Amino acid sequence: MMSEYTIKIDKNEWEIVCGLEIHCQIISKSKIFSAASTQFGDEANENVSFVDLGMPGMLPVLNEHCVYQAVKTGLGLNAQINKYSVFSRKNYFYPDQPNGYQITQYEYPIVGKGFVKIGLSDGSSKEIGITRIHIEQDAAKSIHDLNPKKSYIDFNRAGVGLMEIVTEPDFSSPEEAGAFLKKLRSIVRYLGTCDGNMDEGSMRCDASISVRLKGEKTLRERAEIKNVNSVKFVMQAIENEAKRQIEIYEQGGIIEQQTRHFDPQTGTTKFMRKKEYANDYRYFPEPDLPPLYLTDEYIEKVKSEMVELPDAKKERFIKDYGLTAYDADVLTESVELADFFEKAAKGHDGKKVANWILGDLFANLNANKLTLDKSPVAPQMIGDLVDLISKGVISGKIAKDVFATMWQTKQMPTQIVEEKGLKQVSDSGAIESMIDSVLAANPENIAAYKAGKTNLFGFFVGQVMKQSKGAANPQMVGEILKKKLG
Ligand code: MN
């Protein structure tokens, strides 16, 4: 079952009701209604066309690639693709919106209902409903912290294509919202439709939060928390906003619909303004753009270009490589990691390959603050290492040293074992002579062993292993020693 998240105050039990709206910047070389570049990090106001500035007489032209990306995202979220959609003007004044309106979609969005499956820490899973995805233009960026008396505006962002993904109010805990955002980020990255970088603002989250007594069927007034820019902050915002509302209700107060701001310093939310309602925006169909019609052939074409998504890949990893659900989950988080694993596992023991990646490789990457693409260890090296162990060429213990060496030298394990003479000694003659010399050096221990101190067996094994510098096959050492000691 889904995880239960309730907050108890006095004798009342409260539950959270939360929905999310996520603005995702569409990956596209040019903006949604102009030919200006979308390159992030360029000089301020470098990538701006007359259309983006709302100059008189300039007309928007829809970028087909943005449509393609939205349809692909809709398919990735198991959603209905609407063959008819309409652009609308959402009117409001703000300095970063020179037209005085935003071109967006309102009654007829390009994508309708869908769902995303999330996994929770108690091992259960839950489906989160997607209400819709509409496409729209981003606003420019206001900069308030460069000058104490002035604000600046960077229009590079104005007109960048956005997908606004709206969920049903299906979240009943911060954990569920966090799991959803991570899953959504993973899906859009797999699809290549949004880079998902919340800290760069290419994925921005608004959370609508209300609370109600357990068992209540209707929804109470909600607060909307705007533009939260990390998964952790979204979770904190939900937690603290819910607590704030519960406290007000417990003291006999009421909650009014309002827009709030999340403060990362304190983890709490602050009042911004009373919520605007849809009629405040005087939405009307955009006269400069015709309605958008998609054909079945077009939708089928996008379908045929879909990649394997995390859920399907996870199932396949469990089936084909015998991975646990947890390991498969971690290894499919990004397409890069999944590809790395598959390259390493090809023709080798997948389960053992997974262990090396999730164990030694991750530990070394973390310790050196490296991302996977900067790993000195290539996938083929891990496959080779796993083979050397299964074939008995090296022991698991030596393999750890080989791993450390290949991290340093980028050599293949086989070569390292060759050059350093780390091959496990499985030659019974060689092992026998090492045993003989150990026994010859320890006559008293032999006597004690024979008198009944049988736990000295481990001591003899240890001495032989030491003499072989860890290279002797431990199983053979045990067998031969047993014979020799009678
Ligand atoms: Mn929007």
Short mmCIF file of C-alpha atoms and ligand atoms in Angstrom, two decimals:
data_model
loop_
_atom_site.label_atom_id
_atom_site.label_comp_id
_atom_site.label_asym_id
_atom_site.label_seq_id
_atom_site.Cartn_x
_atom_site.Cartn_y
_atom_site.Cartn_z
CA MET A 1 0.00 0.00 0.00
CA MET A 2 0.97 3.62 -0.39
CA SER A 3 2.84 5.20 2.45
CA GLU A 4 0.64 6.93 5.01
CA TYR A 5 1.67 10.44 5.83
CA THR A 6 -0.39 12.10 8.50
CA ILE A 7 0.31 14.89 10.90
CA LYS A 8 -1.26 14.54 14.31
CA ILE A 9 -1.93 17.60 16.38
CA ASP A 10 -3.94 17.08 19.56
CA LYS A 11 -6.59 14.55 18.73
CA ASN A 12 -7.03 15.57 15.09
CA GLU A 13 -5.40 13.66 12.27
CA TRP A 14 -4.62 15.75 9.21
CA GLU A 15 -3.66 14.72 5.71
CA ILE A 16 -1.89 16.61 2.94
CA VAL A 17 -3.43 17.15 -0.49
CA CYS A 18 -0.90 18.42 -3.01
CA GLY A 19 -0.64 18.87 -6.76
CA LEU A 20 2.34 20.08 -8.77
CA GLU A 21 2.83 22.27 -11.83
CA ILE A 22 6.21 21.92 -13.43
CA HIS A 23 7.55 24.30 -16.06
CA CYS A 24 10.08 22.45 -18.21
CA GLN A 25 12.21 24.33 -20.72
CA ILE A 26 11.98 22.46 -24.00
CA ILE A 27 15.28 21.33 -25.51
CA SER A 28 15.31 23.10 -28.87
CA LYS A 29 18.00 25.13 -30.63
CA SER A 30 15.65 28.07 -31.18
CA LYS A 31 12.78 29.67 -29.27
CA ILE A 32 9.14 28.60 -29.55
CA PHE A 33 7.94 31.56 -31.67
CA SER A 34 11.18 33.07 -33.02
CA ALA A 35 14.49 32.01 -34.54
CA ALA A 36 16.63 33.33 -31.64
CA SER A 37 18.99 30.88 -29.96
CA THR A 38 18.13 29.24 -26.62
CA GLN A 39 21.79 28.82 -25.58
CA PHE A 40 22.06 29.00 -21.77
CA GLY A 41 24.84 31.08 -20.22
CA ASP A 42 25.47 33.45 -23.13
CA GLU A 43 25.97 37.19 -22.56
CA ALA A 44 22.79 38.88 -21.33
CA ASN A 45 20.46 40.03 -24.14
CA GLU A 46 22.58 38.36 -26.81
CA ASN A 47 19.89 35.97 -28.05
CA VAL A 48 16.92 38.23 -28.60
CA SER A 49 14.79 38.79 -31.69
CA PHE A 50 12.19 41.51 -32.33
CA VAL A 51 9.47 38.90 -31.72
CA ASP A 52 10.88 38.17 -28.25
CA LEU A 53 10.82 41.88 -27.47
CA GLY A 54 7.20 42.28 -28.56
CA MET A 55 8.06 44.91 -31.17
CA PRO A 56 5.01 46.23 -33.06
CA GLY A 57 4.14 44.23 -36.15
CA MET A 58 6.27 41.22 -35.26
CA LEU A 59 4.43 37.91 -35.68
CA PRO A 60 5.08 34.63 -33.89
CA VAL A 61 5.87 31.51 -35.96
CA LEU A 62 5.42 28.18 -34.17
CA ASN A 63 8.62 26.10 -33.88
CA GLU A 64 7.68 22.59 -35.01
CA HIS A 65 10.42 20.98 -32.95
CA CYS A 66 8.82 22.30 -29.74
CA VAL A 67 5.56 20.61 -30.77
CA TYR A 68 7.46 17.36 -31.43
CA GLN A 69 9.11 17.55 -28.00
CA ALA A 70 5.79 18.13 -26.21
CA VAL A 71 4.14 15.20 -28.01
CA LYS A 72 7.10 12.98 -27.14
CA THR A 73 6.87 14.03 -23.50
CA GLY A 74 3.13 13.35 -23.49
CA LEU A 75 3.73 9.84 -24.82
CA GLY A 76 6.42 9.33 -22.17
CA LEU A 77 3.87 10.25 -19.48
CA ASN A 78 1.33 7.74 -20.87
CA ALA A 79 -0.89 10.63 -21.88
CA GLN A 80 -3.56 11.41 -24.44
CA ILE A 81 -2.22 13.48 -27.34
CA ASN A 82 -4.79 16.04 -28.50
CA LYS A 83 -4.98 16.36 -32.25
CA TYR A 84 -6.52 19.83 -31.88
CA SER A 85 -5.01 22.48 -29.63
CA VAL A 86 -5.26 26.26 -29.45
CA PHE A 87 -2.89 29.03 -28.37
CA SER A 88 -4.28 31.73 -26.10
CA ARG A 89 -3.17 35.07 -24.76
CA LYS A 90 -2.80 35.25 -21.00
CA ASN A 91 -2.83 38.95 -20.24
CA TYR A 92 -0.80 40.43 -17.44
CA PHE A 93 1.68 43.23 -17.04
CA TYR A 94 5.17 42.50 -15.85
CA PRO A 95 8.43 44.12 -17.02
CA ASP A 96 9.82 40.75 -18.10
CA GLN A 97 6.84 40.25 -20.46
CA PRO A 98 7.00 43.14 -22.98
CA ASN A 99 3.92 42.06 -24.96
CA GLY A 100 1.74 42.51 -21.91
CA TYR A 101 0.61 38.94 -22.44
CA GLN A 102 2.03 35.43 -22.58
CA ILE A 103 1.22 33.11 -25.48
CA THR A 104 0.16 29.84 -23.87
CA GLN A 105 -2.55 27.20 -24.23
CA TYR A 106 -5.67 27.30 -22.09
CA GLU A 107 -8.89 25.39 -22.90
CA TYR A 108 -7.27 23.17 -25.52
CA PRO A 109 -3.81 21.96 -24.45
CA ILE A 110 -1.68 19.76 -26.68
CA VAL A 111 -1.55 16.88 -24.15
CA GLY A 112 -4.37 15.56 -21.96
CA LYS A 113 -4.60 13.01 -19.16
CA GLY A 114 -1.78 10.58 -18.37
CA PHE A 115 0.05 9.05 -15.44
CA VAL A 116 3.49 8.44 -13.94
CA LYS A 117 4.35 5.49 -11.71
CA ILE A 118 6.53 6.29 -8.68
CA GLY A 119 8.32 3.95 -6.27
CA LEU A 120 8.29 4.66 -2.54
CA SER A 121 10.75 3.79 0.20
CA ASP A 122 8.47 1.14 1.74
CA GLY A 123 8.68 -0.80 -1.55
CA SER A 124 5.18 0.18 -2.69
CA SER A 125 4.36 2.11 -5.84
CA LYS A 126 1.72 4.68 -6.72
CA GLU A 127 0.32 6.20 -9.90
CA ILE A 128 0.26 9.99 -10.06
CA GLY A 129 -2.28 11.42 -12.49
CA ILE A 130 -1.18 13.92 -15.14
CA THR A 131 -3.92 16.43 -15.85
CA ARG A 132 -2.42 18.08 -18.93
CA ILE A 133 0.64 19.48 -20.63
CA HIS A 134 0.43 22.77 -22.48
CA ILE A 135 3.14 24.63 -24.35
CA GLU A 136 3.89 28.32 -23.89
CA GLN A 137 6.64 30.94 -24.00
CA ASP A 138 8.97 31.71 -21.11
CA ALA A 139 9.32 35.26 -19.76
CA ALA A 140 12.57 37.22 -19.59
CA LYS A 141 14.64 37.13 -16.43
CA SER A 142 14.58 40.03 -13.95
CA ILE A 143 17.83 40.54 -12.09
CA HIS A 144 17.52 42.38 -8.79
CA ASP A 145 20.85 41.69 -7.11
CA LEU A 146 23.36 43.55 -9.32
CA ASN A 147 22.47 47.07 -8.24
CA PRO A 148 20.82 48.26 -5.03
CA LYS A 149 18.69 50.84 -6.85
CA LYS A 150 18.01 49.21 -10.21
CA SER A 151 16.60 46.02 -11.67
CA TYR A 152 17.92 44.60 -14.92
CA ILE A 153 16.22 42.38 -17.46
CA ASP A 154 17.87 39.66 -19.53
CA PHE A 155 15.70 38.81 -22.54
CA ASN A 156 17.66 35.71 -23.54
CA ARG A 157 15.04 33.61 -21.77
CA ALA A 158 12.06 35.48 -23.27
CA GLY A 159 10.30 33.21 -25.73
CA VAL A 160 12.12 29.99 -24.82
CA GLY A 161 9.64 27.12 -25.22
CA LEU A 162 8.10 25.69 -22.05
CA MET A 163 6.04 22.61 -21.34
CA GLU A 164 3.84 23.20 -18.32
CA ILE A 165 3.11 19.78 -16.82
CA VAL A 166 0.15 19.80 -14.43
CA THR A 167 -0.58 16.90 -12.08
CA GLU A 168 -3.73 15.85 -10.26
CA PRO A 169 -3.74 16.64 -6.50
CA ASP A 170 -2.52 13.07 -5.89
CA PHE A 171 0.39 13.71 -3.53
CA SER A 172 -0.24 12.98 0.13
CA SER A 173 3.33 13.37 1.37
CA PRO A 174 6.56 15.25 0.64
CA GLU A 175 8.16 11.89 -0.18
CA GLU A 176 5.67 11.22 -2.97
CA ALA A 177 6.27 14.65 -4.49
CA GLY A 178 10.04 14.12 -4.31
CA ALA A 179 9.82 10.68 -5.93
CA PHE A 180 7.61 12.11 -8.69
CA LEU A 181 9.97 14.99 -9.50
CA LYS A 182 12.94 12.64 -9.71
CA LYS A 183 10.98 10.26 -11.95
CA LEU A 184 9.75 13.07 -14.18
CA ARG A 185 13.28 14.46 -14.46
CA SER A 186 14.57 11.02 -15.38
CA ILE A 187 11.85 10.57 -18.06
CA VAL A 188 12.39 13.96 -19.76
CA ARG A 189 16.14 13.36 -19.73
CA TYR A 190 15.70 9.92 -21.32
CA LEU A 191 13.46 11.52 -23.94
CA GLY A 192 15.83 14.43 -24.52
CA THR A 193 12.94 16.89 -24.23
CA CYS A 194 14.21 18.87 -21.19
CA ASP A 195 17.59 18.78 -19.44
CA GLY A 196 15.87 18.71 -16.03
CA ASN A 197 18.41 20.99 -14.36
CA MET A 198 16.40 22.54 -11.56
CA ASP A 199 19.31 24.65 -10.30
CA GLU A 200 19.67 26.32 -13.72
CA GLY A 201 15.93 26.93 -13.81
CA SER A 202 15.21 24.66 -16.75
CA MET A 203 12.75 22.77 -14.56
CA ARG A 204 10.75 24.89 -12.07
CA CYS A 205 8.11 23.61 -9.73
CA ASP A 206 4.97 25.19 -8.23
CA ALA A 207 3.20 23.24 -5.49
CA SER A 208 -0.48 23.64 -4.56
CA ILE A 209 -0.92 22.57 -0.98
CA SER A 210 -3.95 22.15 1.23
CA VAL A 211 -4.71 19.99 4.23
CA ARG A 212 -7.89 18.33 5.48
CA LEU A 213 -9.00 16.09 8.29
CA LYS A 214 -8.62 12.43 7.46
CA GLY A 215 -11.87 11.14 6.03
CA GLU A 216 -12.97 14.51 4.61
CA LYS A 217 -14.03 14.20 0.98
CA THR A 218 -13.93 17.81 -0.18
CA LEU A 219 -10.87 19.98 -0.69
CA ARG A 220 -10.09 22.97 1.49
CA GLU A 221 -8.53 26.26 0.29
CA ARG A 222 -4.98 25.89 -0.95
CA ALA A 223 -1.79 27.88 -1.05
CA GLU A 224 0.37 27.87 -4.13
CA ILE A 225 4.13 27.93 -3.61
CA LYS A 226 5.87 29.43 -6.64
CA ASN A 227 9.11 28.55 -8.42
CA VAL A 228 10.79 26.14 -6.05
CA ASN A 229 14.10 25.11 -7.60
CA SER A 230 15.20 21.81 -6.07
CA VAL A 231 13.57 18.50 -5.19
CA LYS A 232 14.65 18.92 -1.59
CA PHE A 233 13.11 22.40 -1.37
CA VAL A 234 9.81 21.20 -2.82
CA MET A 235 9.65 18.51 -0.14
CA GLN A 236 10.49 21.03 2.58
CA ALA A 237 7.94 23.52 1.25
CA ILE A 238 5.15 20.91 1.34
CA GLU A 239 6.07 19.77 4.84
CA ASN A 240 6.27 23.25 6.34
CA GLU A 241 3.32 24.75 4.48
CA ALA A 242 1.11 21.85 5.61
CA LYS A 243 2.22 22.36 9.21
CA ARG A 244 1.50 26.09 8.97
CA GLN A 245 -2.03 25.48 7.67
CA ILE A 246 -2.77 22.83 10.29
CA GLU A 247 -1.69 25.16 13.07
CA ILE A 248 -4.02 27.87 11.78
CA TYR A 249 -6.96 25.45 11.58
CA GLU A 250 -6.20 24.05 15.03
CA GLN A 251 -6.34 27.57 16.43
CA GLY A 252 -9.73 28.13 14.79
CA GLY A 253 -8.44 30.21 11.87
CA ILE A 254 -9.14 29.96 8.14
CA ILE A 255 -6.89 29.64 5.09
CA GLU A 256 -7.46 31.94 2.11
CA GLN A 257 -6.34 31.00 -1.38
CA GLN A 258 -3.01 32.70 -1.87
CA THR A 259 0.37 32.62 -3.56
CA ARG A 260 3.41 32.08 -1.36
CA HIS A 261 7.16 32.12 -1.79
CA PHE A 262 9.56 29.48 -0.46
CA ASP A 263 12.54 30.77 1.50
CA PRO A 264 15.45 28.29 1.25
CA GLN A 265 17.19 29.93 4.24
CA THR A 266 14.42 29.02 6.68
CA GLY A 267 12.70 26.23 4.75
CA THR A 268 9.38 28.01 5.29
CA THR A 269 6.92 29.81 3.01
CA LYS A 270 6.09 33.53 3.01
CA PHE A 271 2.98 35.36 1.84
CA MET A 272 3.38 36.95 -1.63
CA ARG A 273 -0.08 37.89 -2.85
CA LYS A 274 -3.68 36.84 -2.97
CA LYS A 275 -4.15 34.30 -5.74
CA GLU A 276 -5.25 35.57 -9.17
CA TYR A 277 -8.13 33.71 -10.76
CA ALA A 278 -8.28 32.65 -14.41
CA ASN A 279 -10.72 35.44 -15.32
CA ASP A 280 -8.17 38.03 -14.11
CA TYR A 281 -6.02 37.05 -17.11
CA ARG A 282 -8.73 37.65 -19.75
CA TYR A 283 -7.64 34.63 -21.75
CA PHE A 284 -8.64 34.73 -25.42
CA PRO A 285 -7.48 32.79 -28.50
CA GLU A 286 -4.22 34.12 -29.94
CA PRO A 287 -5.19 35.90 -33.19
CA ASP A 288 -1.67 35.64 -34.64
CA LEU A 289 -1.54 31.82 -34.52
CA PRO A 290 -3.99 29.37 -36.06
CA PRO A 291 -5.16 26.34 -34.07
CA LEU A 292 -2.70 23.44 -34.13
CA TYR A 293 -3.82 20.23 -35.82
CA LEU A 294 -1.85 16.98 -35.51
CA THR A 295 -2.44 14.00 -37.76
CA ASP A 296 -2.50 10.35 -36.68
CA GLU A 297 0.52 9.74 -38.92
CA TYR A 298 2.44 12.47 -37.12
CA ILE A 299 1.65 11.02 -33.69
CA GLU A 300 2.57 7.52 -34.93
CA LYS A 301 5.86 8.87 -36.26
CA VAL A 302 6.73 10.36 -32.86
CA LYS A 303 5.74 7.06 -31.21
CA SER A 304 8.11 5.17 -33.49
CA GLU A 305 10.95 7.45 -32.37
CA MET A 306 10.43 6.85 -28.63
CA VAL A 307 13.32 5.40 -26.63
CA GLU A 308 13.02 2.71 -23.98
CA LEU A 309 11.93 4.53 -20.78
CA PRO A 310 13.08 3.87 -17.19
CA ASP A 311 10.16 1.60 -16.18
CA ALA A 312 10.56 -0.69 -19.20
CA LYS A 313 14.34 -0.73 -18.87
CA LYS A 314 14.10 -1.61 -15.18
CA GLU A 315 11.81 -4.58 -15.91
CA ARG A 316 14.16 -5.77 -18.64
CA PHE A 317 17.24 -5.49 -16.37
CA ILE A 318 15.48 -7.60 -13.72
CA LYS A 319 14.52 -10.23 -16.30
CA ASP A 320 17.67 -10.32 -18.44
CA TYR A 321 20.37 -9.84 -15.82
CA GLY A 322 18.71 -11.19 -12.68
CA LEU A 323 19.08 -7.84 -10.89
CA THR A 324 17.15 -6.95 -7.74
CA ALA A 325 14.42 -4.31 -8.15
CA TYR A 326 16.50 -1.88 -6.11
CA ASP A 327 19.67 -2.31 -8.19
CA ALA A 328 17.67 -2.08 -11.41
CA ASP A 329 16.08 1.12 -10.14
CA VAL A 330 19.41 2.78 -9.41
CA LEU A 331 20.99 1.61 -12.67
CA THR A 332 18.14 2.96 -14.82
CA GLU A 333 18.02 6.40 -13.18
CA SER A 334 19.89 7.90 -16.11
CA VAL A 335 20.27 6.56 -19.62
CA GLU A 336 24.05 7.10 -19.35
CA LEU A 337 24.31 4.85 -16.31
CA ALA A 338 22.02 2.23 -17.84
CA ASP A 339 24.13 2.19 -21.01
CA PHE A 340 27.33 1.94 -18.97
CA PHE A 341 25.91 -1.06 -17.13
CA GLU A 342 24.77 -2.80 -20.30
CA LYS A 343 28.13 -2.31 -21.98
CA ALA A 344 29.87 -3.75 -18.93
CA ALA A 345 27.42 -6.64 -18.49
CA LYS A 346 27.41 -7.75 -22.14
CA GLY A 347 28.70 -11.34 -22.18
CA HIS A 348 29.47 -11.32 -18.43
CA ASP A 349 27.69 -12.03 -15.14
CA GLY A 350 25.28 -9.05 -14.97
CA LYS A 351 24.56 -9.34 -11.29
CA LYS A 352 28.26 -9.26 -10.38
CA VAL A 353 28.87 -6.40 -12.82
CA ALA A 354 26.06 -4.46 -11.08
CA ASN A 355 27.71 -5.08 -7.70
CA TRP A 356 31.04 -3.64 -8.90
CA ILE A 357 29.36 -0.59 -10.43
CA LEU A 358 27.17 0.16 -7.42
CA GLY A 359 29.98 -0.70 -4.99
CA ASP A 360 33.58 0.13 -5.86
CA LEU A 361 32.90 2.30 -8.92
CA PHE A 362 30.31 4.53 -7.21
CA ALA A 363 32.45 4.79 -4.08
CA ASN A 364 35.46 5.95 -6.11
CA LEU A 365 33.41 8.36 -8.23
CA ASN A 366 31.89 9.90 -5.09
CA ALA A 367 35.19 10.11 -3.24
CA ASN A 368 36.72 11.95 -6.22
CA LYS A 369 33.57 14.01 -6.93
CA LEU A 370 33.47 12.68 -10.48
CA THR A 371 30.48 12.07 -12.71
CA LEU A 372 30.18 8.81 -14.66
CA ASP A 373 31.32 10.37 -17.96
CA LYS A 374 34.62 11.29 -16.27
CA SER A 375 35.18 7.78 -14.91
CA PRO A 376 38.67 6.45 -15.63
CA VAL A 377 37.18 2.96 -15.44
CA ALA A 378 35.52 1.94 -18.71
CA PRO A 379 32.61 -0.56 -18.80
CA GLN A 380 34.75 -3.22 -20.56
CA MET A 381 37.19 -3.19 -17.62
CA ILE A 382 34.46 -4.17 -15.19
CA GLY A 383 33.29 -7.04 -17.41
CA ASP A 384 36.89 -8.26 -17.67
CA LEU A 385 37.41 -8.02 -13.91
CA VAL A 386 34.27 -10.03 -13.18
CA ASP A 387 35.44 -12.73 -15.62
CA LEU A 388 38.87 -12.99 -13.98
CA ILE A 389 37.18 -13.69 -10.65
CA SER A 390 34.65 -16.21 -11.98
CA LYS A 391 37.38 -18.09 -13.87
CA GLY A 392 39.43 -18.32 -10.68
CA VAL A 393 42.33 -16.32 -12.15
CA ILE A 394 42.22 -13.88 -9.21
CA SER A 395 40.50 -13.95 -5.84
CA GLY A 396 37.87 -11.40 -4.82
CA LYS A 397 40.42 -9.85 -2.51
CA ILE A 398 43.03 -9.35 -5.24
CA ALA A 399 40.25 -8.02 -7.48
CA LYS A 400 39.87 -5.06 -5.11
CA ASP A 401 43.55 -4.19 -5.65
CA VAL A 402 43.18 -4.67 -9.40
CA PHE A 403 40.22 -2.26 -9.33
CA ALA A 404 42.29 0.33 -7.47
CA THR A 405 45.09 -0.05 -10.03
CA MET A 406 42.78 0.24 -13.04
CA TRP A 407 41.26 3.38 -11.50
CA GLN A 408 44.81 4.84 -11.48
CA THR A 409 46.19 3.49 -14.75
CA LYS A 410 43.10 2.90 -16.96
CA GLN A 411 44.57 -0.51 -17.89
CA MET A 412 42.49 -3.60 -18.55
CA PRO A 413 42.41 -5.95 -15.52
CA THR A 414 43.89 -8.83 -17.54
CA GLN A 415 46.92 -6.66 -18.34
CA ILE A 416 47.29 -5.54 -14.71
CA VAL A 417 47.14 -9.12 -13.46
CA GLU A 418 49.70 -10.12 -16.09
CA GLU A 419 52.16 -7.30 -15.37
CA LYS A 420 51.93 -7.46 -11.58
CA GLY A 421 51.97 -11.27 -11.47
CA LEU A 422 48.71 -11.35 -9.52
CA LYS A 423 47.49 -14.58 -11.06
CA GLN A 424 46.08 -16.85 -8.45
CA VAL A 425 48.41 -19.80 -7.91
CA SER A 426 46.40 -22.92 -8.62
CA ASP A 427 49.44 -25.09 -9.27
CA SER A 428 49.28 -27.80 -6.59
CA GLY A 429 53.05 -28.34 -6.71
CA ALA A 430 53.77 -24.69 -5.97
CA ILE A 431 51.19 -24.56 -3.20
CA GLU A 432 52.52 -27.77 -1.67
CA SER A 433 56.03 -26.42 -1.47
CA MET A 434 54.80 -23.21 0.21
CA ILE A 435 52.86 -25.32 2.71
CA ASP A 436 55.94 -27.45 3.39
CA SER A 437 58.04 -24.42 4.18
CA VAL A 438 55.34 -22.98 6.49
CA LEU A 439 55.02 -26.32 8.32
CA ALA A 440 58.81 -26.65 8.62
CA ALA A 441 58.99 -23.24 10.28
CA ASN A 442 56.26 -23.99 12.86
CA PRO A 443 56.88 -27.38 14.52
CA GLU A 444 55.36 -26.28 17.87
CA ASN A 445 52.11 -25.18 16.26
CA ILE A 446 51.88 -28.51 14.45
CA ALA A 447 52.24 -30.32 17.75
CA ALA A 448 49.60 -28.11 19.38
CA TYR A 449 47.27 -28.65 16.41
CA LYS A 450 47.69 -32.40 16.63
CA ALA A 451 47.09 -32.24 20.41
CA GLY A 452 43.63 -30.80 19.69
CA LYS A 453 44.06 -27.04 19.08
CA THR A 454 42.30 -27.34 15.73
CA ASN A 455 41.59 -23.62 15.44
CA LEU A 456 45.28 -23.26 14.50
CA PHE A 457 44.22 -24.40 11.03
CA GLY A 458 43.37 -20.81 10.17
CA PHE A 459 46.83 -19.73 11.28
CA PHE A 460 48.46 -22.13 8.80
CA VAL A 461 46.19 -20.99 5.95
CA GLY A 462 47.04 -17.39 6.79
CA GLN A 463 50.79 -18.08 6.72
CA VAL A 464 50.60 -19.78 3.33
CA MET A 465 48.48 -16.97 1.89
CA LYS A 466 50.99 -14.49 3.25
CA GLN A 467 53.88 -16.32 1.67
CA SER A 468 52.05 -16.34 -1.69
CA LYS A 469 51.30 -12.62 -1.29
CA GLY A 470 47.60 -13.42 -1.48
CA ALA A 471 47.93 -15.19 -4.81
CA ALA A 472 47.43 -18.80 -3.70
CA ASN A 473 44.03 -20.31 -4.41
CA PRO A 474 42.64 -20.40 -0.84
CA GLN A 475 40.45 -23.43 -1.49
CA MET A 476 43.42 -25.49 -2.68
CA VAL A 477 45.53 -24.31 0.24
CA GLY A 478 42.84 -25.59 2.62
CA GLU A 479 42.54 -28.95 0.91
CA ILE A 480 46.26 -29.67 0.73
CA LEU A 481 46.86 -28.46 4.28
CA LYS A 482 44.13 -30.75 5.58
CA LYS A 483 45.84 -33.73 3.96
CA LYS A 484 49.30 -32.75 5.26
CA LEU A 485 48.15 -32.21 8.82
CA GLY A 486 46.40 -35.59 8.70
MN MN B 1 2.78 28.59 -17.11
#
